[in-house]
Short mmCIF file of C-alpha atoms and ligand atoms in Angstrom, two decimals:
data_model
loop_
_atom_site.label_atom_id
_atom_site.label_comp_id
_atom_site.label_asym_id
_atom_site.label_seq_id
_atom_site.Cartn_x
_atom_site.Cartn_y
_atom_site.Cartn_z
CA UNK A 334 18.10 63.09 -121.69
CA UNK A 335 18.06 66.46 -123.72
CA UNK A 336 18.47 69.67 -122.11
CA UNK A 337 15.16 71.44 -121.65
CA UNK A 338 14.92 74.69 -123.96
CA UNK A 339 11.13 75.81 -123.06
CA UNK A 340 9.59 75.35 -120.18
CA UNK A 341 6.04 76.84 -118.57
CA UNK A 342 6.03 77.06 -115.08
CA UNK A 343 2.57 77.09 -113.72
CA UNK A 344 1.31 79.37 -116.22
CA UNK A 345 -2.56 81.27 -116.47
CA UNK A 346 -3.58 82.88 -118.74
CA UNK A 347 -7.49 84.70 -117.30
CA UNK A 348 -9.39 87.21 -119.24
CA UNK A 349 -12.32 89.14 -118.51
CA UNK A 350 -14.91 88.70 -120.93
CA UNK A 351 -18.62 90.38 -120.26
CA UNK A 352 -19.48 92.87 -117.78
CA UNK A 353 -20.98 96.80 -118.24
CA UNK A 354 -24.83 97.62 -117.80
CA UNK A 355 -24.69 96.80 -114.47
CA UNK A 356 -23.58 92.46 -115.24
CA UNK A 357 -20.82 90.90 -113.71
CA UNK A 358 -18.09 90.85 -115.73
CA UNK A 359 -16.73 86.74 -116.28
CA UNK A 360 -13.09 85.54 -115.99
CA UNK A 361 -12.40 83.48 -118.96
CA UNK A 362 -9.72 80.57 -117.67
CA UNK A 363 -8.18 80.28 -120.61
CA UNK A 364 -4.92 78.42 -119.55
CA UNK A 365 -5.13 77.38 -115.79
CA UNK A 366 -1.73 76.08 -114.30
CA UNK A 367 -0.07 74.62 -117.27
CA UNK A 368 3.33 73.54 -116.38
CA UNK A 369 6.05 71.38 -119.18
CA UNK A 370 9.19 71.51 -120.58
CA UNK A 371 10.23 70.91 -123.97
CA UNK A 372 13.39 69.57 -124.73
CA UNK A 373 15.82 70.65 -127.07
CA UNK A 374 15.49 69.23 -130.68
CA UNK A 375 12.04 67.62 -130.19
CA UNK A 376 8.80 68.04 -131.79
CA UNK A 377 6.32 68.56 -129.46
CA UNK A 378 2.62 68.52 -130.01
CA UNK A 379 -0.36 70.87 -128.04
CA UNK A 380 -3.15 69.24 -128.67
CA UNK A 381 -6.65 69.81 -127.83
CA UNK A 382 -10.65 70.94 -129.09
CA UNK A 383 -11.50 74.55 -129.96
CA UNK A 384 -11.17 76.72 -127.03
CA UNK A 385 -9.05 74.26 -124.64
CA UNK A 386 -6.45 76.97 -124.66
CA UNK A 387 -3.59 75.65 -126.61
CA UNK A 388 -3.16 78.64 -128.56
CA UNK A 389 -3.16 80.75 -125.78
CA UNK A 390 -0.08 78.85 -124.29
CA UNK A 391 1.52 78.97 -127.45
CA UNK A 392 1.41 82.70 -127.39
CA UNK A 393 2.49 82.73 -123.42
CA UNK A 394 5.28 80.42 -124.46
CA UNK A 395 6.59 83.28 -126.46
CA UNK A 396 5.18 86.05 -124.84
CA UNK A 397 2.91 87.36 -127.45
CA UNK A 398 0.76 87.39 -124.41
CA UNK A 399 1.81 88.30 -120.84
CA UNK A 400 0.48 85.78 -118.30
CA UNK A 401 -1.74 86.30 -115.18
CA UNK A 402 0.72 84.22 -112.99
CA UNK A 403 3.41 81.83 -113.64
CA UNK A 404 6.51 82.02 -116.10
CA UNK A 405 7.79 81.13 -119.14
CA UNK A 406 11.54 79.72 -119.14
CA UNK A 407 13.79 79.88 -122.44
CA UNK A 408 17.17 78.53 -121.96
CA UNK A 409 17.19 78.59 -118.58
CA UNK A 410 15.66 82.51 -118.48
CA UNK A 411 12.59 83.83 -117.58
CA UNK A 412 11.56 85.75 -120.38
CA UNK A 413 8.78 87.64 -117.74
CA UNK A 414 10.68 90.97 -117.46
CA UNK A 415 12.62 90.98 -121.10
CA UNK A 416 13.16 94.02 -122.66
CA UNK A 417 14.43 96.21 -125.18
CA UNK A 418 17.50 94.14 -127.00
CA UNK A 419 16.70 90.64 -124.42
CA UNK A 420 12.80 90.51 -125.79
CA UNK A 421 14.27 91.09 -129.55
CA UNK A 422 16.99 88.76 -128.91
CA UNK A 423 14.15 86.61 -127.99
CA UNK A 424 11.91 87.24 -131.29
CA UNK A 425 14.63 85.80 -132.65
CA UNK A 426 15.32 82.76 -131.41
CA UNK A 427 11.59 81.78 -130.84
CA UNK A 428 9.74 82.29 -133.85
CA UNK A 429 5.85 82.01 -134.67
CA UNK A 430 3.93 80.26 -137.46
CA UNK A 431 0.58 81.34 -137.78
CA UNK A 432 -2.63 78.96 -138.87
CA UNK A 433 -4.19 81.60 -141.58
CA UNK A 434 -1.85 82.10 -144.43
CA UNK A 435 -4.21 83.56 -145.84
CA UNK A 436 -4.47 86.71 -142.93
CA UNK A 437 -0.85 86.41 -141.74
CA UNK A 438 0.69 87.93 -144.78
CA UNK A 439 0.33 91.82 -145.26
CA UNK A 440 -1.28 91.80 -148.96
CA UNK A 441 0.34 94.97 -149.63
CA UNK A 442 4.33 93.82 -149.83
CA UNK A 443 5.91 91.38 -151.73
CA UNK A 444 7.10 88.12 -150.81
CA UNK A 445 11.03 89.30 -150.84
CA UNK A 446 10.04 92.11 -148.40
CA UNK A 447 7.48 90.07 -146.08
CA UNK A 448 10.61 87.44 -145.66
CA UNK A 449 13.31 90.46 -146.01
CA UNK A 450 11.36 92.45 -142.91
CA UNK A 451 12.48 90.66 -139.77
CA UNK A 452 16.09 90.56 -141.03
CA UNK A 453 16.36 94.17 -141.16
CA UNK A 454 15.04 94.23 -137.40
CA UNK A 455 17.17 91.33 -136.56
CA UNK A 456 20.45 91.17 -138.49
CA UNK A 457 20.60 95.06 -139.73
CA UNK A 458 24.12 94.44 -140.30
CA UNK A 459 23.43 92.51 -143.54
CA UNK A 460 23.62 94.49 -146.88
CA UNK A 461 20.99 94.95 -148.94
CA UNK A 462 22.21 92.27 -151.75
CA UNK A 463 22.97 89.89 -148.67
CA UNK A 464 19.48 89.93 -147.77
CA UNK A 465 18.27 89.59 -151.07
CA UNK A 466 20.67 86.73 -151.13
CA UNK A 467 19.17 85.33 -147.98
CA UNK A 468 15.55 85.52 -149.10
CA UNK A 469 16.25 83.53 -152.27
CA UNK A 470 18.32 81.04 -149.78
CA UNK A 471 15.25 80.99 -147.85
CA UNK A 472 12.37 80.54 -150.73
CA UNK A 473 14.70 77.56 -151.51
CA UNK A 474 14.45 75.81 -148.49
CA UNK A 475 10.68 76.05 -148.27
CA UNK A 476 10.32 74.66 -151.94
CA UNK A 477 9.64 78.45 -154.06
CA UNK A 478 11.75 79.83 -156.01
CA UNK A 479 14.17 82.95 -155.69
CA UNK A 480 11.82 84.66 -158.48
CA UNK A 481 8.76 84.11 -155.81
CA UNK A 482 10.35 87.04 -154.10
CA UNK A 483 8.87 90.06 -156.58
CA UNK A 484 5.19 88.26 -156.43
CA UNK A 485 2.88 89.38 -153.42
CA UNK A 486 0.83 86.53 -151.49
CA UNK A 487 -2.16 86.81 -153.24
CA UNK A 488 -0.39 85.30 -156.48
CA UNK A 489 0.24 82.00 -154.50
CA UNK A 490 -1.86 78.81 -153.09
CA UNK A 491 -2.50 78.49 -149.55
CA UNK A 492 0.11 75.90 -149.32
CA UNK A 493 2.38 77.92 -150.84
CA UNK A 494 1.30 81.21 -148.44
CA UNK A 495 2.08 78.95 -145.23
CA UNK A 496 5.79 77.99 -147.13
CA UNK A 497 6.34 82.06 -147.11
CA UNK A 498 5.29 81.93 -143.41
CA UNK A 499 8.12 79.42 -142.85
CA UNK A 500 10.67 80.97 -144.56
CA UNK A 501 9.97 84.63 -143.09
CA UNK A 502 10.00 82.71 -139.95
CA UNK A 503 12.77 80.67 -140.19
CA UNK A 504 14.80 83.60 -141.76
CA UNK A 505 16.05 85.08 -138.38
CA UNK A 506 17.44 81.54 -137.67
CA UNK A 507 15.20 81.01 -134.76
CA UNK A 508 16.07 77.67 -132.56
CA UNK A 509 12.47 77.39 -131.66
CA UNK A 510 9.66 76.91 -134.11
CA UNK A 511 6.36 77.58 -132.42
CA UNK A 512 3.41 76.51 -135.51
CA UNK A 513 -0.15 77.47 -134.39
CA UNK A 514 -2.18 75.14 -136.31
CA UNK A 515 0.13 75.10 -139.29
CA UNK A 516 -2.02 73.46 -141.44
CA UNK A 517 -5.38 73.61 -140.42
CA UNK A 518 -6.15 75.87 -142.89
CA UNK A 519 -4.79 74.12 -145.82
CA UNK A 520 -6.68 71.12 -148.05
CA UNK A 521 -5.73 67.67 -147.22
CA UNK A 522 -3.78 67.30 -149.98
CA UNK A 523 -1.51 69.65 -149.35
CA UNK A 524 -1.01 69.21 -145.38
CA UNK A 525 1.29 66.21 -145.85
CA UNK A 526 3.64 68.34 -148.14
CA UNK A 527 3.98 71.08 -145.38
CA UNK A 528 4.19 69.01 -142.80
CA UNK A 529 7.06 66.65 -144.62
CA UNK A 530 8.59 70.24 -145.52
CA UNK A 531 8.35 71.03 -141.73
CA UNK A 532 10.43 67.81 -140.48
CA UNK A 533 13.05 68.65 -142.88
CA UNK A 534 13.48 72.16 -142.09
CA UNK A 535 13.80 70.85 -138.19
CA UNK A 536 17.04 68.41 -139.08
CA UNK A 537 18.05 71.46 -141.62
CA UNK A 538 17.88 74.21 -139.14
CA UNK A 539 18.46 72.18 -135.57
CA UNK A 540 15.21 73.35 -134.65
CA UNK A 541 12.80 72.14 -131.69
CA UNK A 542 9.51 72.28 -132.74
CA UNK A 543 6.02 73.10 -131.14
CA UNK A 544 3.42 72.20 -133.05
CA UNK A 545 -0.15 73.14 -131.63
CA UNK A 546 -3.27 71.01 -133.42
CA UNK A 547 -6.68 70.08 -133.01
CA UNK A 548 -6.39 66.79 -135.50
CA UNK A 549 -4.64 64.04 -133.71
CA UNK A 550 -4.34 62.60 -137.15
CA UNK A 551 -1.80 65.44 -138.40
CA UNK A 552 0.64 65.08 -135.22
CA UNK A 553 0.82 61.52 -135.07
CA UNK A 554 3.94 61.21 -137.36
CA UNK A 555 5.39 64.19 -136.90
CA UNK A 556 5.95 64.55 -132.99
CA UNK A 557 7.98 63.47 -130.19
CA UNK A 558 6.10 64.28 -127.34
CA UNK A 559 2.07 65.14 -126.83
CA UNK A 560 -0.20 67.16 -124.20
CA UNK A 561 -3.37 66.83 -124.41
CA UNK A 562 -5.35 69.95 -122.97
CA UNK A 563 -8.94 70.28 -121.80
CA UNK A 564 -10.60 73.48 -120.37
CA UNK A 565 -7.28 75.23 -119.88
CA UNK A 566 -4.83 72.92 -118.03
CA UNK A 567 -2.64 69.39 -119.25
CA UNK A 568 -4.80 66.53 -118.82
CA UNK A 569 -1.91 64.05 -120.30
CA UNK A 570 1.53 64.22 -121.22
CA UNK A 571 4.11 61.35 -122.34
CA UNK A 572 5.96 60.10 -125.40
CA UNK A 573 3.72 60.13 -129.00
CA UNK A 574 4.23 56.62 -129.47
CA UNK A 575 2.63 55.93 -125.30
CA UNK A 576 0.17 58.16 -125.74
CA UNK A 577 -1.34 56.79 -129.51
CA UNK A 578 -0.55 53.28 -128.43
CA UNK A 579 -1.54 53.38 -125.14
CA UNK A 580 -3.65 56.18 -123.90
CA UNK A 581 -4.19 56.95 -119.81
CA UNK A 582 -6.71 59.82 -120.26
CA UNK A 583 -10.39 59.27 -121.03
CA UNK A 584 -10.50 62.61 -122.75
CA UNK A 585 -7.61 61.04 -124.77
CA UNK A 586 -9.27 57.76 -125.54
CA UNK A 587 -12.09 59.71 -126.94
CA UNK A 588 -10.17 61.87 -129.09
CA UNK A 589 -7.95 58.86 -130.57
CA UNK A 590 -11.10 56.66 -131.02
CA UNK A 591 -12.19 59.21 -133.56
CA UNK A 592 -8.88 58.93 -135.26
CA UNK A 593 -8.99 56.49 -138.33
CA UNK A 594 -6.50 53.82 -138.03
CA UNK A 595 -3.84 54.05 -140.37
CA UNK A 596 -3.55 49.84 -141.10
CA UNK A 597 -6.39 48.19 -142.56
CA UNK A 598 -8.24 45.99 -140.26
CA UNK A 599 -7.49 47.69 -137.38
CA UNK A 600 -9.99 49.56 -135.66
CA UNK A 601 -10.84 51.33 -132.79
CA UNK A 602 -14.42 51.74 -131.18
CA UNK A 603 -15.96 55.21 -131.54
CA UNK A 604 -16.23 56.72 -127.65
CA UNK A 605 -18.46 59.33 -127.89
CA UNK A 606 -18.68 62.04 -125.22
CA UNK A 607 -21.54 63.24 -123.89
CA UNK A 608 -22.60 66.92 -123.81
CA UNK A 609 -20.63 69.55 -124.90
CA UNK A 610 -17.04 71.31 -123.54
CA UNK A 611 -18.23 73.54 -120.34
CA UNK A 612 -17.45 77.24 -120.55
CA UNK A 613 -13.80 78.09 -119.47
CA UNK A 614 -15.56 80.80 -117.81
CA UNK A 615 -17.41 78.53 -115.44
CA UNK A 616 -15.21 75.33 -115.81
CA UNK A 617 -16.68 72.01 -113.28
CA UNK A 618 -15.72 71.38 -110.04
CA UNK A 619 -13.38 68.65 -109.63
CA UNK A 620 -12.26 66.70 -112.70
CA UNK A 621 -12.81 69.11 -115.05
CA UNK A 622 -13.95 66.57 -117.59
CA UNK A 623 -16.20 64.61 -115.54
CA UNK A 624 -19.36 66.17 -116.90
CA UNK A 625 -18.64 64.38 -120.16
CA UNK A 626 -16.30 61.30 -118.53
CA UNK A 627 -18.11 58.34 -119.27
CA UNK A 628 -15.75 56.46 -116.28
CA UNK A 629 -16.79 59.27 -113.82
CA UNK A 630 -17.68 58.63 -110.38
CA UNK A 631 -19.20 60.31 -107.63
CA UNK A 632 -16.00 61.79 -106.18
CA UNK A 633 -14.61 63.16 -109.64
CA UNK A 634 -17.45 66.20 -108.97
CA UNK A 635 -15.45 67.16 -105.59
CA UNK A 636 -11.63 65.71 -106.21
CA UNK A 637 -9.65 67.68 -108.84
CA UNK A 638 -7.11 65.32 -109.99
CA UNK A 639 -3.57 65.75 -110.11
CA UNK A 640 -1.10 65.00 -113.52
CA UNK A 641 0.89 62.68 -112.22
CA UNK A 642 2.96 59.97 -113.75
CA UNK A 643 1.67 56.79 -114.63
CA UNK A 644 4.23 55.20 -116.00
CA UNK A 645 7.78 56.22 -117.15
CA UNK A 646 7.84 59.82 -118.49
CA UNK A 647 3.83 59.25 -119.25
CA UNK A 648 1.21 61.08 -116.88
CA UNK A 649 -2.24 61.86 -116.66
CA UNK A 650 -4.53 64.16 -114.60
CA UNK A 651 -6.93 60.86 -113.81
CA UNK A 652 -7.95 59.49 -110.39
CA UNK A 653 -8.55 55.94 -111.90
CA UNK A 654 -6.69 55.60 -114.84
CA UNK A 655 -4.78 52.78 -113.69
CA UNK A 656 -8.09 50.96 -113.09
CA UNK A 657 -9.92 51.91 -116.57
CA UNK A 658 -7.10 50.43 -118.39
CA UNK A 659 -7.02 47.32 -116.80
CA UNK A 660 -10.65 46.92 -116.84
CA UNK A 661 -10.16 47.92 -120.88
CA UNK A 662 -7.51 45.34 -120.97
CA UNK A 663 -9.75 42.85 -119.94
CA UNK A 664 -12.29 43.13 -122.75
CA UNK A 665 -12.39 40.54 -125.60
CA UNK A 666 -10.59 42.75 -129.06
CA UNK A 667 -13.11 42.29 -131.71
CA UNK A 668 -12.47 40.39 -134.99
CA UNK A 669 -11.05 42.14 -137.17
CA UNK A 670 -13.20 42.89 -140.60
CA UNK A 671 -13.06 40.03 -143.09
CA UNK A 672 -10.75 41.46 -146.04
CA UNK A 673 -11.63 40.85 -149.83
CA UNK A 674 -8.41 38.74 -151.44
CA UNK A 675 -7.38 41.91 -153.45
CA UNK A 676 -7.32 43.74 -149.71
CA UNK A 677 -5.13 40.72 -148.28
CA UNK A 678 -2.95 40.68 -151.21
CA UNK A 679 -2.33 44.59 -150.24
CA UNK A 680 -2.26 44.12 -146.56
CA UNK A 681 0.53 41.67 -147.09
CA UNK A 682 2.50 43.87 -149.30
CA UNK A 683 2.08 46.86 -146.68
CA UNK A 684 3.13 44.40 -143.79
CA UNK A 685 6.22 43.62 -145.67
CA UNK A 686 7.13 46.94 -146.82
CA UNK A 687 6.72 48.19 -143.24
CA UNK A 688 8.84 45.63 -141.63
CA UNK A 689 11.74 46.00 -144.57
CA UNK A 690 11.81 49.77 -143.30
CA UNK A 691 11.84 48.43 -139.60
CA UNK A 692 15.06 45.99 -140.52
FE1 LIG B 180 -13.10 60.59 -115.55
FE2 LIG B 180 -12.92 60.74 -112.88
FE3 LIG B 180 -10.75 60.25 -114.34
FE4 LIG B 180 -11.89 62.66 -114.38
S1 LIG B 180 -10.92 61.66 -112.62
S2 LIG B 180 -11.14 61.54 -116.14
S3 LIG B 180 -14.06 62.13 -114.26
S4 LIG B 180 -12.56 58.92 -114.15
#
């Protein structure tokens, strides 16, 4: 088993949001008690809806943001009282890749000095024609080109934008890549190009990755490992191809069965929640998801459940997961569609390929 590089050791993350004109101020529970540990060389994936509080932990993770209690670990340090040369020592190793391209680039400098900056902060003994030399290395290894460095981001496509991100990112040599909704903001098109660009870069560079996403569809391929988050805290954690495959979480089931199935003819039925995501500020008693669970019983309102491990290396927070999948087990699988000949000629071929690759 890999040596853990990250960890988060019953982190929170509250704010206070309201308050003044005689009101009672709220306490937004952003992240509430999130402890994992990320292994070194992996990919793994945060995922969750808007406002579950991956972000947050991705900026804990790295201290962008100082927690309310609990710790962040990297390498085996806390990084809760870092200063001075140990917090820019840190920069450097853990480095940040925001969603906007578009916002995340000062407008003002040029692509040679947004990727140029953090060397000067973080290798100042370099010469000024080394890091010149070093940004054109780096537009390289994103896909641009060393003559990208005199353009400013406005000059460039949003998939291009999030390849400058990289490379100023990746500049300092950082051994973990933290990627905030990488490419959320980019057309579909162009996701799969950043993302393949991504995987490379982690082989190139012997980087772990962290990848935080709300599409389950865009993580799928990529990652290692997965937790899922709802209303601040881990509601299931275990390896990408358990957790597709095989989910323990209801909240999980119900974000995969909105995920189209990559092979034709398979299918998965549509769960749809009820209601909407409660308030972090005023999150449910109990099993935080039972408002919207449709397996919930009476007790979920009172018992909070524990994550706890199901089965090897894959847990969930769930009192009865262990009886929801067998009772899903149980139920007849549906035909599958009835495919045109043209669509069973190509299902074939697909089949084949795939299995040729398996070999
Ligand atoms: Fe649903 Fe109860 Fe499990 Fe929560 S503990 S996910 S409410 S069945």
């Amino acid at each position: 088993m890999a040596e853990t590089i990250l960890e988060a050791v019953d982190l929170k993350k509250h704010f206070r949001s309201g308050g003044g004109l005689g009101r009672k101020a709220n306490t937004v529970r952003a992240v509430d008690g999130v402890s994992l540990q990320v292994k070194k060389g992996e990919t793994f994936a945060i995922v969750g809806e808007s406002g579950c509080g991956k972000s947050t932990l991705a900026r804990l993770l790295m201290r962008l943001l100082e927690p309310t209690e609990g710790d962040a670990v990297f390498d085996g340090r806390s990084i809760a009282d870092l200063k001075g040369k140990d917090l820019r020592a840190l920069r450097r190793d853990m480095q940040f890749v925001f969603q906007d391209p578009f916002s995340s680039l000062n407008p003002r400098m040029t692509v040679g000095k947004l990727i140029g900056e953090p060397l000067e902060v973080h290798a100042p003994e370099l010469s000024a024609k080394e890091r010149r030399a070093k940004v054109a290395e780096m537009l390289g290894r994103v896909g641009l080109r060393p003559e990208h460095a005199d353009r400013y981001p406005h000059e460039f496509s949003g998939g291009q934008r999030q390849r400058i991100g990289i490379a100023r990112a990746l500049a300092t040599g950082p051994r973990v890549l933290i990627g905030d909704e990488p490419v959320s903001a980019l057309d579909v098109s162009v996701q799969a190009q950043v993302i393949n660009r991504l995987h490379d870069l982690k082989s190139e560079f012997d980087l772990t990755l962290v990848i935080i996403a709300h599409d389950l569809a865009v993580i799928r391929h990529m990652s290692d490992r997965v937790a899922v988050m709802y209303l601040g805290q881990i509601v299931e954690l275990g390896t990408a191809d358990e957790v597709f495959a095989n989910p323990r979480h209801p909240y999980t089931r119900a974000l995969l069965s909105a995920v189209p199935e990559p092979v034709y003819g398979q299918t998965r039925d549509r769960i749809a929640l009820k209601g909407e995501t409660p308030s972090p500020a005023n999150p449910p008693a109990g099993c935080r998801f039972h408002t919207r669970c449709p397996f919930a019983r009476p007790d979920c309102a009172t018992r909070a459940p524990e994550l706890r491990e199901i089965a090897g290396g894959h847990s969930a927070a769930c009192h009865y997961s262990e009886e929801i999948t067998a009772a899903q087990a149980a139920e007849v699988t549906p035909e599958p569609p009835r495919r045109s000949a043209g669509a069973e000629r190509r299902f074939a071929m697909y089949a084949e390929a795939t299995s040729s690759q398996g070999a």
